[in-house]
PDB file of C-alpha atoms and ligand atoms in Angstrom:
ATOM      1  CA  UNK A 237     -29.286  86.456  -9.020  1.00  0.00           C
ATOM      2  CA  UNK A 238     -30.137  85.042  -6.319  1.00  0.00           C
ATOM      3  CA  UNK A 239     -31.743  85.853  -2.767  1.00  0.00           C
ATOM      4  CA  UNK A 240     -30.269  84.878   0.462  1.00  0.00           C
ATOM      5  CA  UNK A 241     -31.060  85.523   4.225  1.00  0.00           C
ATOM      6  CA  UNK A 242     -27.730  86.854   5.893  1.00  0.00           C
ATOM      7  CA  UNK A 243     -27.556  86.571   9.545  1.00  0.00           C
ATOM      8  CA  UNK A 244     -25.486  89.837  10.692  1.00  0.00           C
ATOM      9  CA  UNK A 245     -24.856  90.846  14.265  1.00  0.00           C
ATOM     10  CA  UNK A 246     -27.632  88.637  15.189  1.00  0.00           C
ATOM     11  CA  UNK A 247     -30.175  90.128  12.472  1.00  0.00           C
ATOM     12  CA  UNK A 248     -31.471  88.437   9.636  1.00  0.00           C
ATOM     13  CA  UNK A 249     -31.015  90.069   6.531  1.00  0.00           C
ATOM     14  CA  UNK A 250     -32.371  89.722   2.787  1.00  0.00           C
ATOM     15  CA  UNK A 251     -30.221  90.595  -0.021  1.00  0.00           C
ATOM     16  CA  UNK A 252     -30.450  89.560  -3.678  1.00  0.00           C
ATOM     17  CA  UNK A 253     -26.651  89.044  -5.292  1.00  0.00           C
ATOM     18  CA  UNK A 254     -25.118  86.836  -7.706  1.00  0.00           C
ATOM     19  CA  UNK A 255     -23.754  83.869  -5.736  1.00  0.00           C
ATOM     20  CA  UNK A 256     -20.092  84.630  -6.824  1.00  0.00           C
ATOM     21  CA  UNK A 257     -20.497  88.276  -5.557  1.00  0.00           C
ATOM     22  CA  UNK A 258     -17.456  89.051  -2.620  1.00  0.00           C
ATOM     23  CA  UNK A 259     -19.156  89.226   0.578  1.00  0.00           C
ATOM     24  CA  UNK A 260     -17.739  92.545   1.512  1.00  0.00           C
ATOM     25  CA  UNK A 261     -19.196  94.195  -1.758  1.00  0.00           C
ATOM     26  CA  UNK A 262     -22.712  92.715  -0.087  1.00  0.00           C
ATOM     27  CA  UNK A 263     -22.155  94.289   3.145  1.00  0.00           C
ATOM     28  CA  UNK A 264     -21.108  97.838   1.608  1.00  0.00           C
ATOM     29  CA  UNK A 265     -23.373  98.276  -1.285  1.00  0.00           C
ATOM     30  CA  UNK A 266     -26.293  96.200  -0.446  1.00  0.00           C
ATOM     31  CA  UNK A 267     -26.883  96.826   2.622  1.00  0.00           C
ATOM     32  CA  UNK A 268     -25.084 100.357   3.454  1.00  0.00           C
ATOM     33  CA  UNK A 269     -23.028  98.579   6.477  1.00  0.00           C
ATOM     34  CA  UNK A 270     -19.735 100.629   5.545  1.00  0.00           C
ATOM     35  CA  UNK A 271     -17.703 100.124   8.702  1.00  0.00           C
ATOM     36  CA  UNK A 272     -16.171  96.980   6.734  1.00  0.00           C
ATOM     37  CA  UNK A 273     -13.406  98.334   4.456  1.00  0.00           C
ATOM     38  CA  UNK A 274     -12.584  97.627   0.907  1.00  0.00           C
ATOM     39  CA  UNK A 275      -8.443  97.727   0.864  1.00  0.00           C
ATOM     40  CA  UNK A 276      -6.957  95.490  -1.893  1.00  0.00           C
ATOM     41  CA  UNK A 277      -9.743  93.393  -2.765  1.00  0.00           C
ATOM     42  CA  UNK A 278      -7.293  90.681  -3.051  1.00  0.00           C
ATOM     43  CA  UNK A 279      -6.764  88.801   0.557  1.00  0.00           C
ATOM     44  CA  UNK A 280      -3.719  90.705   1.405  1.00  0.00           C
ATOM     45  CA  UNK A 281      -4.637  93.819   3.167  1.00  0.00           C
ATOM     46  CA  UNK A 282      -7.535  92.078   6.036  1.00  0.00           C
ATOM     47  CA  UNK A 283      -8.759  95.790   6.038  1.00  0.00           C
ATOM     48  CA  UNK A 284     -12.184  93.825   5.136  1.00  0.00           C
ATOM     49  CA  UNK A 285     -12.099  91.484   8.448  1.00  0.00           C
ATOM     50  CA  UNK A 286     -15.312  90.001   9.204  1.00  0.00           C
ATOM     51  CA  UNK A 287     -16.239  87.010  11.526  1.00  0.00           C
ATOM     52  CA  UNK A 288     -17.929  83.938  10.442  1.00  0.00           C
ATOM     53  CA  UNK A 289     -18.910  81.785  12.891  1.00  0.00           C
ATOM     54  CA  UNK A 290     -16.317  84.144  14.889  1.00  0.00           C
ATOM     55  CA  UNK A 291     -13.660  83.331  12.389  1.00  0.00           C
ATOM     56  CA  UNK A 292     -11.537  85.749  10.880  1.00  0.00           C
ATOM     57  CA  UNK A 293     -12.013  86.168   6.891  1.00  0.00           C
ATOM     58  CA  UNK A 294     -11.509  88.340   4.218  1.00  0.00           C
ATOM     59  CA  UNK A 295     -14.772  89.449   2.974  1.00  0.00           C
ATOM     60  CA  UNK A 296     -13.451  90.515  -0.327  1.00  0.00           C
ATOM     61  CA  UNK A 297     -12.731  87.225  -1.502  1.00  0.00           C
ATOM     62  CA  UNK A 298     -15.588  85.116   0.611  1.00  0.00           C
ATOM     63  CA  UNK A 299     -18.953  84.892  -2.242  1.00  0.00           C
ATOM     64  CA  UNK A 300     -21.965  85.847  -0.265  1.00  0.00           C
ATOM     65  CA  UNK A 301     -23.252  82.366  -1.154  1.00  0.00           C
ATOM     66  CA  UNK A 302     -20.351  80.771   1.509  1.00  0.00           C
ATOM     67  CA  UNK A 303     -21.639  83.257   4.281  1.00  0.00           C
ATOM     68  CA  UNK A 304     -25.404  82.281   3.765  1.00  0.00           C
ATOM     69  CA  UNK A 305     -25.372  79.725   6.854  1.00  0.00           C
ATOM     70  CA  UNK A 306     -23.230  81.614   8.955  1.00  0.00           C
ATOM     71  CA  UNK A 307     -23.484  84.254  11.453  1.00  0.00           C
ATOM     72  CA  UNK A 308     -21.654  86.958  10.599  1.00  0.00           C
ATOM     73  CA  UNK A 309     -20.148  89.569  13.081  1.00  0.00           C
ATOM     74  CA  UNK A 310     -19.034  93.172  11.281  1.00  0.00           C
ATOM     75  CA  UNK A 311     -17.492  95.891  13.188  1.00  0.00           C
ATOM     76  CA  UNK A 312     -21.443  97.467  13.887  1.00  0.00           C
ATOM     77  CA  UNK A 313     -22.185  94.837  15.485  1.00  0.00           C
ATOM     78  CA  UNK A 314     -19.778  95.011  18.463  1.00  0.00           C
ATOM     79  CA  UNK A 315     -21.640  97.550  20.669  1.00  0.00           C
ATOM     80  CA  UNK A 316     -24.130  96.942  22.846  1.00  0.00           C
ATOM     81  CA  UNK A 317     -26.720  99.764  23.177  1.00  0.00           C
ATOM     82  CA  UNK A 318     -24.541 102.195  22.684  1.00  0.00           C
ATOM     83  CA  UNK A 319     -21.526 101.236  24.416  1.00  0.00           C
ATOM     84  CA  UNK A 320     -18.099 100.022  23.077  1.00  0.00           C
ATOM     85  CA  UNK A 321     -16.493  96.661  23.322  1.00  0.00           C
ATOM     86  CA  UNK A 322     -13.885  96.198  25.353  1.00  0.00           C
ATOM     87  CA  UNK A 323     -11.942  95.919  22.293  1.00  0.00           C
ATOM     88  CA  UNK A 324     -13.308  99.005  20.730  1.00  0.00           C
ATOM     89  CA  UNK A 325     -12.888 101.013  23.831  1.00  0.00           C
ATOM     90  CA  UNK A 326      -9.249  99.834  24.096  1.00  0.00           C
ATOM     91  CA  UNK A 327      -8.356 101.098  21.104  1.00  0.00           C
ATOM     92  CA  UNK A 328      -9.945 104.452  21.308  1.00  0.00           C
ATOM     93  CA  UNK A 329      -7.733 104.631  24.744  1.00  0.00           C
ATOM     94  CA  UNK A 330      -4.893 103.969  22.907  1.00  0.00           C
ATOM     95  CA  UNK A 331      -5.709 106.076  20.099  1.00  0.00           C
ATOM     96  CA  UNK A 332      -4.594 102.713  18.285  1.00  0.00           C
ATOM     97  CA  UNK A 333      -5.448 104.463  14.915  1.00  0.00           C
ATOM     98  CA  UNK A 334      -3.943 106.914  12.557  1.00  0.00           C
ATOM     99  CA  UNK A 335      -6.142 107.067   9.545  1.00  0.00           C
ATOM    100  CA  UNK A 336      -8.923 104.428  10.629  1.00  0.00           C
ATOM    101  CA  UNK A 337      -8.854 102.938   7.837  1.00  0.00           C
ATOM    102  CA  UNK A 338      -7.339  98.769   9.325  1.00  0.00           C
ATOM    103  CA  UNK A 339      -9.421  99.658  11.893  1.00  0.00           C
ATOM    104  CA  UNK A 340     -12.305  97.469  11.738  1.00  0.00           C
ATOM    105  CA  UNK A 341     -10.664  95.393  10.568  1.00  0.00           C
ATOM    106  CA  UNK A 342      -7.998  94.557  13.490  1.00  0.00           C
ATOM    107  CA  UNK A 343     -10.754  95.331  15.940  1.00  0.00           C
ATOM    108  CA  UNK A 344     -12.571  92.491  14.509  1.00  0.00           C
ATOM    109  CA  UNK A 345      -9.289  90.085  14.307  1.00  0.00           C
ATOM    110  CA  UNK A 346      -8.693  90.898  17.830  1.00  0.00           C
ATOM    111  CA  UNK A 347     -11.802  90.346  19.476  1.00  0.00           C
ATOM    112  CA  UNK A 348     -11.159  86.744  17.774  1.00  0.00           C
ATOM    113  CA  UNK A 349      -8.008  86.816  18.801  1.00  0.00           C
ATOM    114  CA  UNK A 350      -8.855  87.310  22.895  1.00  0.00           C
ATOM    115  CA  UNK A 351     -12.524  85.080  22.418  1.00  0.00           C
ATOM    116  CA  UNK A 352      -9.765  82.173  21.365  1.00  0.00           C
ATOM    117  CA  UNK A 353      -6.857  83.173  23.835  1.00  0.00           C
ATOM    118  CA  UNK A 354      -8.253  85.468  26.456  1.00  0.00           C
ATOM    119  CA  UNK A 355      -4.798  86.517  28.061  1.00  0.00           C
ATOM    120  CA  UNK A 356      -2.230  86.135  25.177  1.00  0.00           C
ATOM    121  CA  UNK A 357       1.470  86.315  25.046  1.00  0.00           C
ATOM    122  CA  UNK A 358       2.730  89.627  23.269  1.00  0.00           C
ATOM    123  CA  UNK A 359       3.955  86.526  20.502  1.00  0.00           C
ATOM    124  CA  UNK A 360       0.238  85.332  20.421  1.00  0.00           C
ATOM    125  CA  UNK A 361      -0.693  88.672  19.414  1.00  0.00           C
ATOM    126  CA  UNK A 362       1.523  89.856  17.076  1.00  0.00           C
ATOM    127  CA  UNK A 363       1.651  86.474  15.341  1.00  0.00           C
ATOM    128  CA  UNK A 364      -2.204  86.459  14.938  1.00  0.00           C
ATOM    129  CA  UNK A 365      -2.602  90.213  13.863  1.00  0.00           C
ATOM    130  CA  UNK A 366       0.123  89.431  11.689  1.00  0.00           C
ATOM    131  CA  UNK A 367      -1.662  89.758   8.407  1.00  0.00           C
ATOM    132  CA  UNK A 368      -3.620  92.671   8.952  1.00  0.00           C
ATOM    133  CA  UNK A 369      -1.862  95.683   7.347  1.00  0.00           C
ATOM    134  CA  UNK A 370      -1.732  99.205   8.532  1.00  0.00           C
ATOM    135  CA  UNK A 371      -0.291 101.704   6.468  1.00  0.00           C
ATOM    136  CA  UNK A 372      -0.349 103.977   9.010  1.00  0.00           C
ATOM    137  CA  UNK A 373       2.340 102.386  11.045  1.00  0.00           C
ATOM    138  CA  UNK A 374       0.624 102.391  14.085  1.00  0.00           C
ATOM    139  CA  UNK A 375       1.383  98.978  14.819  1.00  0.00           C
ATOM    140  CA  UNK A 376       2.589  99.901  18.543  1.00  0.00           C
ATOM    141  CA  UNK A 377      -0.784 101.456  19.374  1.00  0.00           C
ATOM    142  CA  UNK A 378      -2.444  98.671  18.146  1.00  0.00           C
ATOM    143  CA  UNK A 379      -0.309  96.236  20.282  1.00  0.00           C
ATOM    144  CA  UNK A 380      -0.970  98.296  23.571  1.00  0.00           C
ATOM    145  CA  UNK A 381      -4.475  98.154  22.886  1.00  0.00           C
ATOM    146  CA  UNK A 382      -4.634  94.397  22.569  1.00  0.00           C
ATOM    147  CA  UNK A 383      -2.810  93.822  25.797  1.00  0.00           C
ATOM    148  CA  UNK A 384      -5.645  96.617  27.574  1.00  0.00           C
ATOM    149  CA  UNK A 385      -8.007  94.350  26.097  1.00  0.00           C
ATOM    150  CA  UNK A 386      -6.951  91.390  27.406  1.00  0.00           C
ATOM    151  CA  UNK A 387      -6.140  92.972  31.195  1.00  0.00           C
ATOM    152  CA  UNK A 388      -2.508  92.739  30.410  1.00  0.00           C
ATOM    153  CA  UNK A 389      -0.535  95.919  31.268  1.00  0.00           C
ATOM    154  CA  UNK A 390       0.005  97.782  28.205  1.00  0.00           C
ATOM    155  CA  UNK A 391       3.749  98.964  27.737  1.00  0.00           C
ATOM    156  CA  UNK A 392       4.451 102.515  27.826  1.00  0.00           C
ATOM    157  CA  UNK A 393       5.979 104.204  24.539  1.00  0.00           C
ATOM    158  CA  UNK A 394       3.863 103.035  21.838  1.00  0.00           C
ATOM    159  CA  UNK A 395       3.735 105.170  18.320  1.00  0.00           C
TER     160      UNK A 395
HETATM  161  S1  FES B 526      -9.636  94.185   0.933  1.00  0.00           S
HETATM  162 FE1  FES B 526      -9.790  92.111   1.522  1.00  0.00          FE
HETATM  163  S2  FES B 526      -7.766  91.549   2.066  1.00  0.00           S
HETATM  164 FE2  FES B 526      -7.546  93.598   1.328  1.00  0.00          FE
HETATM  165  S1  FES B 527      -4.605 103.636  10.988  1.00  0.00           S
HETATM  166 FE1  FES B 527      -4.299 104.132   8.875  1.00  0.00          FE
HETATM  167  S2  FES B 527      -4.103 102.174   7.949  1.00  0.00           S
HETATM  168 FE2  FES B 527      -4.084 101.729  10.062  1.00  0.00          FE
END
């Protein structure tokens, strides 16, 4: 075991884990921050989107010893004081969820998404959610509530 100082949403943090332990199983059961999601533990889900550095990753298969000089970003630490990011309040006013449970986990891959590309293409945005799953199906919603994000009008008929 070791013991490591994570820096998450702009808080440093210690936690004692075996170097080789996944990142997200830090996050949930070290240190209670359960907004991050644990879908197939196997990189092909992205439910368990964090940022590194403001990179997308897969938590479940980063160790927490490869996230030890980075700052990582999970989905509590997109408010500020109490208030939403535009992201966040996008989707809640496109009800871009079903179950919640890709949530965080597109939230996260979007706000990427629009730091990178502030106004992207419907293309740009499809392409770079692309491996996020939803099982839900709400991929519509979640489409619309990119485009609010980014100030682009959202179209009309989603899910
Ligand atoms: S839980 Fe990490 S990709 Fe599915
Ligand atoms: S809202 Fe249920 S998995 Fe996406």
């Amino acid at each position: 075991m070791e013991t490591y100082v994570l820096t998450i949403n702009g808080t440093n943090l210690h936690v004692t884990a075996s170097p080789d332990e996944s990142l997200l199983s830090v996050l949930r059961d070290r240190l209670d921050l359960t907004g991050t999601k644990y879908g197939c533990g196997e990189g092909q889900c992205a439910a368990c989107t964090v940022l590194l550095d403001g990179k997308p990753i897969h938590s479940c298969l980063t160790p927490v010893s490869a996230a030890a000089t980075k700052n990582i970003t999970t989905i509590e630490g997109l408010e500020t004081n109490g208030t939403l990011s535009p992201v966040q309040q996008a989707f809640v006013e496109e009800g871009a969820f079903q179950c919640g449970y890709c949530t965080s986990g597109m939230v996260l891959r979007a706000t990427a998404l629009l730091r990178e590309t502030p106004h992207p293409t419907e293309d740009q945005i499809v392409t770079y959610m692309n491996g996020n799953i939803c099982r839900c199906g709400v991929y519509p919603r979640i489409l619309a509530a990119v485009q609010r994000a980014s100030g682009s009008p959202a179209k009309a008929g989603g899910q």
